[in-house]
Amino acid sequence: MTVTPERVTSIYQRVSREQSVNSAEAEEFLDRMFAEGAADAGERFETRLSQVRAEIAETGTYRHTAAELAYGARVAWRNSARCIGRLYWRSLRIRDRRRVTDAAGIAGECVAHLRQATRGGRIRPTITVFAPDTPAAPGPRIHNEQLIRYAGYRLDDGSVLGDPRYTEFTEQVRRHGWRSPERRGSFDVLPLLIEADPGEPRLFTLPADAVLEVPLTHPDHRWFAGLGLRWHAVPAISDMPLEIGGVTYPAAPFNGWYLGTEIGARNLADERRYDLLPVVAELMGLDTTSERTLWRDRALVELTLAVQHSFDAAGVTMADHHTESRRFLSHLAREEQSGRRCRADWSWIVPPLSGGQTAVFHRYYDPPDAAQRPAFLPPR
């Protein structure tokens, strides 16, 4: 078949139409925003909707105003069924960087995001939004799951030095030219892998001053410091697209602050992560020959206590699972008073340590709705 210029144009127009924003989704978003009183003062719903429809008809998409972007990002956090910290959704700081489109510029803004969100340990919930997908071209992507994560090196004996969760990503960035430190360790910060131009991902090293890390010690066990453990202060998720009113932003890194159990009872404790419970139990002198001694449980408490103690001593914001559970129920009550359903994934809301002792354990929740928008979507 001969491919003529007319046929290429026809194919492009068809693909563009298929990728166009659904005006019904835009209308639903605007309707909710105006109903909640989040629109700019003096702006009329009918006028804004007419503008959006016209823009979609002409270009296949539309550009959110600053107010729409801020409202959409905050509601996406409010809708995050797996997040226990949603009480603070209104406090999310918005960094509108939609005009930054080159890989180096995006990397620079990610570094700025970390510095501004860290604030010397007084962590501030922050999101940086880069260019959206359009019918003409995809938006940029950040391939890292989080802006800060630690490398995992496969060793000859089959073991892993560092974080086993990131062995494949570590190998991926090494194929792209990343050189690990000459003396590899368990907490080597991975570079950013950013794809601004399709098929051309580029590497960028995070400067040390953008990565606040907390050395881990224990309030009672002096030997704990000898393990040489540490963890980064800011959990900035970077591979979840943000969808607002039918428009998708594939690169929109966002952060809150850590819950102590995320690090102590998962990242450092899981068998497929750092798997430190046997090490801690041995140093505590626990009997690990039988599960009936509950050595895992005892080690888990002390490991999480060390994390919480260390962050507190360093002046770095961190929530504890008991307090945050009560605050989540306060958020749920506020949402119900506002006439909104607060959906939650029970398996994520209930903490992995002492779940039955927390307020969130003793009830069920409206199940997650995959169609709910605005939302942070699963990684592509």
PDB file of C-alpha atoms in Angstrom, residues 55-280:
ATOM      1  CA  GLU A  55     -10.290  24.499  23.333  1.00  0.00           C
ATOM      2  CA  ILE A  56     -10.814  20.724  23.262  1.00  0.00           C
ATOM      3  CA  ALA A  57     -12.623  20.954  19.937  1.00  0.00           C
ATOM      4  CA  GLU A  58      -9.734  22.934  18.462  1.00  0.00           C
ATOM      5  CA  THR A  59      -6.698  21.210  19.993  1.00  0.00           C
ATOM      6  CA  GLY A  60      -7.903  17.936  21.475  1.00  0.00           C
ATOM      7  CA  THR A  61      -7.035  19.087  24.995  1.00  0.00           C
ATOM      8  CA  TYR A  62      -7.183  22.159  27.260  1.00  0.00           C
ATOM      9  CA  ARG A  63      -4.912  23.956  29.676  1.00  0.00           C
ATOM     10  CA  HIS A  64      -5.831  24.083  33.345  1.00  0.00           C
ATOM     11  CA  THR A  65      -5.747  27.420  35.088  1.00  0.00           C
ATOM     12  CA  ALA A  66      -3.499  27.715  38.145  1.00  0.00           C
ATOM     13  CA  ALA A  67      -6.551  27.333  40.394  1.00  0.00           C
ATOM     14  CA  GLU A  68      -7.745  24.239  38.528  1.00  0.00           C
ATOM     15  CA  LEU A  69      -4.309  22.631  38.719  1.00  0.00           C
ATOM     16  CA  ALA A  70      -4.026  23.301  42.454  1.00  0.00           C
ATOM     17  CA  TYR A  71      -7.541  22.071  43.216  1.00  0.00           C
ATOM     18  CA  GLY A  72      -7.096  18.976  41.048  1.00  0.00           C
ATOM     19  CA  ALA A  73      -3.791  17.986  42.634  1.00  0.00           C
ATOM     20  CA  ARG A  74      -5.139  18.437  46.154  1.00  0.00           C
ATOM     21  CA  VAL A  75      -8.292  16.439  45.437  1.00  0.00           C
ATOM     22  CA  ALA A  76      -6.179  13.687  43.872  1.00  0.00           C
ATOM     23  CA  TRP A  77      -4.479  13.391  47.272  1.00  0.00           C
ATOM     24  CA  ARG A  78      -7.882  13.515  48.985  1.00  0.00           C
ATOM     25  CA  ASN A  79      -8.986  10.628  46.762  1.00  0.00           C
ATOM     26  CA  SER A  80      -5.891   8.466  47.437  1.00  0.00           C
ATOM     27  CA  ALA A  81      -7.466   5.386  48.970  1.00  0.00           C
ATOM     28  CA  ARG A  82      -4.142   3.996  50.184  1.00  0.00           C
ATOM     29  CA  CYS A  83      -3.005   7.109  52.049  1.00  0.00           C
ATOM     30  CA  ILE A  84      -3.644   7.472  55.770  1.00  0.00           C
ATOM     31  CA  GLY A  85      -2.388  11.080  55.860  1.00  0.00           C
ATOM     32  CA  ARG A  86      -5.146  12.712  53.834  1.00  0.00           C
ATOM     33  CA  LEU A  87      -6.224  15.023  56.651  1.00  0.00           C
ATOM     34  CA  TYR A  88      -3.649  17.497  55.305  1.00  0.00           C
ATOM     35  CA  TRP A  89      -4.778  17.495  51.665  1.00  0.00           C
ATOM     36  CA  ARG A  90      -5.564  21.209  51.618  1.00  0.00           C
ATOM     37  CA  SER A  91      -1.979  22.044  52.659  1.00  0.00           C
ATOM     38  CA  LEU A  92      -0.360  20.550  49.536  1.00  0.00           C
ATOM     39  CA  ARG A  93       2.009  23.107  47.999  1.00  0.00           C
ATOM     40  CA  ILE A  94       1.743  23.317  44.208  1.00  0.00           C
ATOM     41  CA  ARG A  95       4.776  23.937  42.012  1.00  0.00           C
ATOM     42  CA  ASP A  96       3.502  24.594  38.488  1.00  0.00           C
ATOM     43  CA  ARG A  97       6.346  23.688  36.132  1.00  0.00           C
ATOM     44  CA  ARG A  98       4.326  22.824  33.035  1.00  0.00           C
ATOM     45  CA  ARG A  99       6.557  25.019  30.879  1.00  0.00           C
ATOM     46  CA  VAL A 100       9.721  23.105  31.849  1.00  0.00           C
ATOM     47  CA  THR A 101      10.043  20.453  29.157  1.00  0.00           C
ATOM     48  CA  ASP A 102      13.742  19.557  28.736  1.00  0.00           C
ATOM     49  CA  ALA A 103      15.279  16.722  30.771  1.00  0.00           C
ATOM     50  CA  ALA A 104      17.923  18.887  32.445  1.00  0.00           C
ATOM     51  CA  GLY A 105      15.315  21.457  33.434  1.00  0.00           C
ATOM     52  CA  ILE A 106      13.047  18.757  34.853  1.00  0.00           C
ATOM     53  CA  ALA A 107      15.937  17.282  36.848  1.00  0.00           C
ATOM     54  CA  GLY A 108      16.752  20.721  38.214  1.00  0.00           C
ATOM     55  CA  GLU A 109      13.155  21.225  39.300  1.00  0.00           C
ATOM     56  CA  CYS A 110      13.123  17.814  41.009  1.00  0.00           C
ATOM     57  CA  VAL A 111      16.179  18.904  42.992  1.00  0.00           C
ATOM     58  CA  ALA A 112      14.472  22.194  43.843  1.00  0.00           C
ATOM     59  CA  HIS A 113      11.373  20.241  44.897  1.00  0.00           C
ATOM     60  CA  LEU A 114      13.409  18.173  47.352  1.00  0.00           C
ATOM     61  CA  ARG A 115      15.157  21.201  48.825  1.00  0.00           C
ATOM     62  CA  GLN A 116      11.926  23.159  49.245  1.00  0.00           C
ATOM     63  CA  ALA A 117       9.977  20.191  50.619  1.00  0.00           C
ATOM     64  CA  THR A 118      12.726  19.214  53.081  1.00  0.00           C
ATOM     65  CA  ARG A 119      13.186  22.607  54.771  1.00  0.00           C
ATOM     66  CA  GLY A 120      15.891  21.292  57.097  1.00  0.00           C
ATOM     67  CA  GLY A 121      13.588  18.542  58.359  1.00  0.00           C
ATOM     68  CA  ARG A 122      10.284  20.415  58.624  1.00  0.00           C
ATOM     69  CA  ILE A 123       8.824  18.413  55.755  1.00  0.00           C
ATOM     70  CA  ARG A 124       6.172  20.152  53.678  1.00  0.00           C
ATOM     71  CA  PRO A 125       3.717  18.278  51.410  1.00  0.00           C
ATOM     72  CA  THR A 126       4.647  19.381  47.893  1.00  0.00           C
ATOM     73  CA  ILE A 127       3.872  18.496  44.283  1.00  0.00           C
ATOM     74  CA  THR A 128       5.694  19.603  41.136  1.00  0.00           C
ATOM     75  CA  VAL A 129       3.608  19.283  37.964  1.00  0.00           C
ATOM     76  CA  PHE A 130       5.301  19.055  34.578  1.00  0.00           C
ATOM     77  CA  ALA A 131       3.806  19.138  31.079  1.00  0.00           C
ATOM     78  CA  PRO A 132       0.775  16.934  30.332  1.00  0.00           C
ATOM     79  CA  ASP A 133       0.207  14.399  27.593  1.00  0.00           C
ATOM     80  CA  THR A 134      -1.394  15.968  24.520  1.00  0.00           C
ATOM     81  CA  PRO A 135      -2.639  14.575  21.211  1.00  0.00           C
ATOM     82  CA  ALA A 136       0.527  16.019  19.655  1.00  0.00           C
ATOM     83  CA  ALA A 137       3.087  14.514  22.050  1.00  0.00           C
ATOM     84  CA  PRO A 138       3.435  12.663  25.337  1.00  0.00           C
ATOM     85  CA  GLY A 139       4.528  14.534  28.419  1.00  0.00           C
ATOM     86  CA  PRO A 140       7.852  13.821  30.155  1.00  0.00           C
ATOM     87  CA  ARG A 141       8.345  10.812  32.421  1.00  0.00           C
ATOM     88  CA  ILE A 142      10.387  10.196  35.538  1.00  0.00           C
ATOM     89  CA  HIS A 143      11.224   6.492  35.605  1.00  0.00           C
ATOM     90  CA  ASN A 144      12.199   6.419  39.292  1.00  0.00           C
ATOM     91  CA  GLU A 145       9.523   5.121  41.631  1.00  0.00           C
ATOM     92  CA  GLN A 146      10.563   7.830  44.091  1.00  0.00           C
ATOM     93  CA  LEU A 147      12.956  10.737  43.658  1.00  0.00           C
ATOM     94  CA  ILE A 148      15.157   9.245  46.386  1.00  0.00           C
ATOM     95  CA  ARG A 149      15.779   5.518  46.526  1.00  0.00           C
ATOM     96  CA  TYR A 150      18.755   3.299  47.281  1.00  0.00           C
ATOM     97  CA  ALA A 151      20.586   1.042  44.844  1.00  0.00           C
ATOM     98  CA  GLY A 152      20.476  -2.738  45.008  1.00  0.00           C
ATOM     99  CA  TYR A 153      23.547  -4.631  43.709  1.00  0.00           C
ATOM    100  CA  ARG A 154      23.323  -8.296  42.796  1.00  0.00           C
ATOM    101  CA  LEU A 155      26.388 -10.122  44.123  1.00  0.00           C
ATOM    102  CA  ASP A 156      28.025 -13.241  42.723  1.00  0.00           C
ATOM    103  CA  ASP A 157      26.643 -15.437  45.516  1.00  0.00           C
ATOM    104  CA  GLY A 158      23.070 -14.399  44.692  1.00  0.00           C
ATOM    105  CA  SER A 159      22.679 -12.007  47.615  1.00  0.00           C
ATOM    106  CA  VAL A 160      21.981  -8.293  47.275  1.00  0.00           C
ATOM    107  CA  LEU A 161      23.906  -5.358  48.692  1.00  0.00           C
ATOM    108  CA  GLY A 162      21.482  -2.508  49.301  1.00  0.00           C
ATOM    109  CA  ASP A 163      17.756  -2.537  48.560  1.00  0.00           C
ATOM    110  CA  PRO A 164      16.622  -5.689  46.706  1.00  0.00           C
ATOM    111  CA  ARG A 165      13.511  -3.885  45.463  1.00  0.00           C
ATOM    112  CA  TYR A 166      15.673  -1.771  43.175  1.00  0.00           C
ATOM    113  CA  THR A 167      18.083  -4.314  41.724  1.00  0.00           C
ATOM    114  CA  GLU A 168      16.445  -4.168  38.289  1.00  0.00           C
ATOM    115  CA  PHE A 169      16.285  -0.381  38.284  1.00  0.00           C
ATOM    116  CA  THR A 170      19.914  -0.253  39.409  1.00  0.00           C
ATOM    117  CA  GLU A 171      20.891  -2.449  36.480  1.00  0.00           C
ATOM    118  CA  GLN A 172      18.792  -0.269  34.176  1.00  0.00           C
ATOM    119  CA  VAL A 173      20.546   2.969  35.153  1.00  0.00           C
ATOM    120  CA  ARG A 174      23.925   1.247  34.929  1.00  0.00           C
ATOM    121  CA  ARG A 175      23.115   0.289  31.341  1.00  0.00           C
ATOM    122  CA  HIS A 176      22.434   3.970  30.729  1.00  0.00           C
ATOM    123  CA  GLY A 177      25.874   4.866  32.027  1.00  0.00           C
ATOM    124  CA  TRP A 178      25.516   5.329  35.783  1.00  0.00           C
ATOM    125  CA  ARG A 179      28.637   4.500  37.725  1.00  0.00           C
ATOM    126  CA  SER A 180      28.124   3.386  41.276  1.00  0.00           C
ATOM    127  CA  PRO A 181      30.455   4.697  43.989  1.00  0.00           C
ATOM    128  CA  GLU A 182      33.876   3.054  43.967  1.00  0.00           C
ATOM    129  CA  ARG A 183      33.073   1.657  47.382  1.00  0.00           C
ATOM    130  CA  ARG A 184      29.523   0.433  47.052  1.00  0.00           C
ATOM    131  CA  GLY A 185      27.285   0.498  50.096  1.00  0.00           C
ATOM    132  CA  SER A 186      23.825  -0.368  51.309  1.00  0.00           C
ATOM    133  CA  PHE A 187      22.495   3.182  50.943  1.00  0.00           C
ATOM    134  CA  ASP A 188      23.804   4.544  47.637  1.00  0.00           C
ATOM    135  CA  VAL A 189      21.334   7.094  46.253  1.00  0.00           C
ATOM    136  CA  LEU A 190      20.192   6.254  42.736  1.00  0.00           C
ATOM    137  CA  PRO A 191      20.264   8.845  39.930  1.00  0.00           C
ATOM    138  CA  LEU A 192      17.149  10.236  38.284  1.00  0.00           C
ATOM    139  CA  LEU A 193      16.202   8.667  34.957  1.00  0.00           C
ATOM    140  CA  ILE A 194      14.164  11.236  33.041  1.00  0.00           C
ATOM    141  CA  GLU A 195      12.614  10.829  29.607  1.00  0.00           C
ATOM    142  CA  ALA A 196      11.634  14.195  28.137  1.00  0.00           C
ATOM    143  CA  ASP A 197      12.021  13.110  24.502  1.00  0.00           C
ATOM    144  CA  PRO A 198      10.394   9.723  23.731  1.00  0.00           C
ATOM    145  CA  GLY A 199      12.985   6.963  23.629  1.00  0.00           C
ATOM    146  CA  GLU A 200      15.802   9.151  24.996  1.00  0.00           C
ATOM    147  CA  PRO A 201      16.012   8.768  28.786  1.00  0.00           C
ATOM    148  CA  ARG A 202      18.816  10.691  30.504  1.00  0.00           C
ATOM    149  CA  LEU A 203      20.552  10.303  33.856  1.00  0.00           C
ATOM    150  CA  PHE A 204      20.976  12.998  36.503  1.00  0.00           C
ATOM    151  CA  THR A 205      22.742  12.663  39.847  1.00  0.00           C
ATOM    152  CA  LEU A 206      21.036  14.121  42.896  1.00  0.00           C
ATOM    153  CA  PRO A 207      23.335  16.558  44.738  1.00  0.00           C
ATOM    154  CA  ALA A 208      24.073  15.620  48.326  1.00  0.00           C
ATOM    155  CA  ASP A 209      22.492  18.775  49.754  1.00  0.00           C
ATOM    156  CA  ALA A 210      19.109  17.805  48.221  1.00  0.00           C
ATOM    157  CA  VAL A 211      19.005  14.463  50.050  1.00  0.00           C
ATOM    158  CA  LEU A 212      18.547  14.749  53.802  1.00  0.00           C
ATOM    159  CA  GLU A 213      19.283  11.416  55.470  1.00  0.00           C
ATOM    160  CA  VAL A 214      18.798  10.397  59.090  1.00  0.00           C
ATOM    161  CA  PRO A 215      21.349   8.071  60.766  1.00  0.00           C
ATOM    162  CA  LEU A 216      19.456   5.481  62.796  1.00  0.00           C
ATOM    163  CA  THR A 217      20.158   4.905  66.482  1.00  0.00           C
ATOM    164  CA  HIS A 218      18.178   3.355  69.321  1.00  0.00           C
ATOM    165  CA  PRO A 219      17.252   5.053  72.603  1.00  0.00           C
ATOM    166  CA  ASP A 220      18.216   1.978  74.679  1.00  0.00           C
ATOM    167  CA  HIS A 221      20.574  -0.196  72.613  1.00  0.00           C
ATOM    168  CA  ARG A 222      23.955   1.410  71.950  1.00  0.00           C
ATOM    169  CA  TRP A 223      24.925  -1.390  69.535  1.00  0.00           C
ATOM    170  CA  PHE A 224      22.200  -0.325  67.114  1.00  0.00           C
ATOM    171  CA  ALA A 225      24.247   2.628  65.824  1.00  0.00           C
ATOM    172  CA  GLY A 226      26.963   0.172  64.794  1.00  0.00           C
ATOM    173  CA  LEU A 227      24.662  -1.260  62.116  1.00  0.00           C
ATOM    174  CA  GLY A 228      25.300   1.881  60.065  1.00  0.00           C
ATOM    175  CA  LEU A 229      21.669   2.269  59.036  1.00  0.00           C
ATOM    176  CA  ARG A 230      20.084   5.428  57.689  1.00  0.00           C
ATOM    177  CA  TRP A 231      17.051   6.545  55.693  1.00  0.00           C
ATOM    178  CA  HIS A 232      16.104   9.543  53.605  1.00  0.00           C
ATOM    179  CA  ALA A 233      13.714  12.122  55.016  1.00  0.00           C
ATOM    180  CA  VAL A 234      11.389  12.818  52.064  1.00  0.00           C
ATOM    181  CA  PRO A 235       9.198  10.138  50.420  1.00  0.00           C
ATOM    182  CA  ALA A 236       8.600  11.764  47.018  1.00  0.00           C
ATOM    183  CA  ILE A 237       6.632   9.455  44.703  1.00  0.00           C
ATOM    184  CA  SER A 238       7.527  10.200  41.099  1.00  0.00           C
ATOM    185  CA  ASP A 239       6.158   7.517  38.748  1.00  0.00           C
ATOM    186  CA  MET A 240       2.393   7.910  39.264  1.00  0.00           C
ATOM    187  CA  PRO A 241       0.633   9.969  36.583  1.00  0.00           C
ATOM    188  CA  LEU A 242      -1.754  12.650  37.826  1.00  0.00           C
ATOM    189  CA  GLU A 243      -5.100  12.836  36.014  1.00  0.00           C
ATOM    190  CA  ILE A 244      -7.293  15.928  36.355  1.00  0.00           C
ATOM    191  CA  GLY A 245     -10.443  16.474  34.328  1.00  0.00           C
ATOM    192  CA  GLY A 246      -9.325  14.130  31.534  1.00  0.00           C
ATOM    193  CA  VAL A 247      -5.812  15.629  31.279  1.00  0.00           C
ATOM    194  CA  THR A 248      -2.903  13.372  32.295  1.00  0.00           C
ATOM    195  CA  TYR A 249       0.345  14.664  33.739  1.00  0.00           C
ATOM    196  CA  PRO A 250       2.782  11.716  33.549  1.00  0.00           C
ATOM    197  CA  ALA A 251       5.437  13.503  35.630  1.00  0.00           C
ATOM    198  CA  ALA A 252       4.092  14.996  38.859  1.00  0.00           C
ATOM    199  CA  PRO A 253       6.332  14.041  41.794  1.00  0.00           C
ATOM    200  CA  PHE A 254       4.679  14.588  45.169  1.00  0.00           C
ATOM    201  CA  ASN A 255       5.502  14.022  48.814  1.00  0.00           C
ATOM    202  CA  GLY A 256       4.071  14.053  52.269  1.00  0.00           C
ATOM    203  CA  TRP A 257       6.142  12.830  55.187  1.00  0.00           C
ATOM    204  CA  TYR A 258       6.971   9.365  56.459  1.00  0.00           C
ATOM    205  CA  LEU A 259       4.996   7.211  58.852  1.00  0.00           C
ATOM    206  CA  GLY A 260       7.493   5.451  61.132  1.00  0.00           C
ATOM    207  CA  THR A 261       6.169   2.011  60.252  1.00  0.00           C
ATOM    208  CA  GLU A 262       6.783   2.576  56.539  1.00  0.00           C
ATOM    209  CA  ILE A 263      10.512   2.487  57.208  1.00  0.00           C
ATOM    210  CA  GLY A 264      10.813   0.388  60.354  1.00  0.00           C
ATOM    211  CA  ALA A 265       8.148  -2.238  59.704  1.00  0.00           C
ATOM    212  CA  ARG A 266       8.395  -2.430  55.906  1.00  0.00           C
ATOM    213  CA  ASN A 267      11.441  -0.967  54.125  1.00  0.00           C
ATOM    214  CA  LEU A 268      13.977  -2.237  56.646  1.00  0.00           C
ATOM    215  CA  ALA A 269      12.057  -5.302  57.846  1.00  0.00           C
ATOM    216  CA  ASP A 270      10.471  -6.992  54.808  1.00  0.00           C
ATOM    217  CA  GLU A 271      12.241 -10.151  53.676  1.00  0.00           C
ATOM    218  CA  ARG A 272      12.324  -8.811  50.111  1.00  0.00           C
ATOM    219  CA  ARG A 273      13.779  -5.485  51.249  1.00  0.00           C
ATOM    220  CA  TYR A 274      16.570  -5.047  53.802  1.00  0.00           C
ATOM    221  CA  ASP A 275      15.394  -8.046  55.904  1.00  0.00           C
ATOM    222  CA  LEU A 276      16.926  -6.786  59.147  1.00  0.00           C
ATOM    223  CA  LEU A 277      14.738  -8.574  61.668  1.00  0.00           C
ATOM    224  CA  PRO A 278      17.075 -11.592  62.045  1.00  0.00           C
ATOM    225  CA  VAL A 279      20.041  -9.246  62.564  1.00  0.00           C
ATOM    226  CA  VAL A 280      18.253  -7.132  65.182  1.00  0.00           C
TER     227      VAL A 280
END
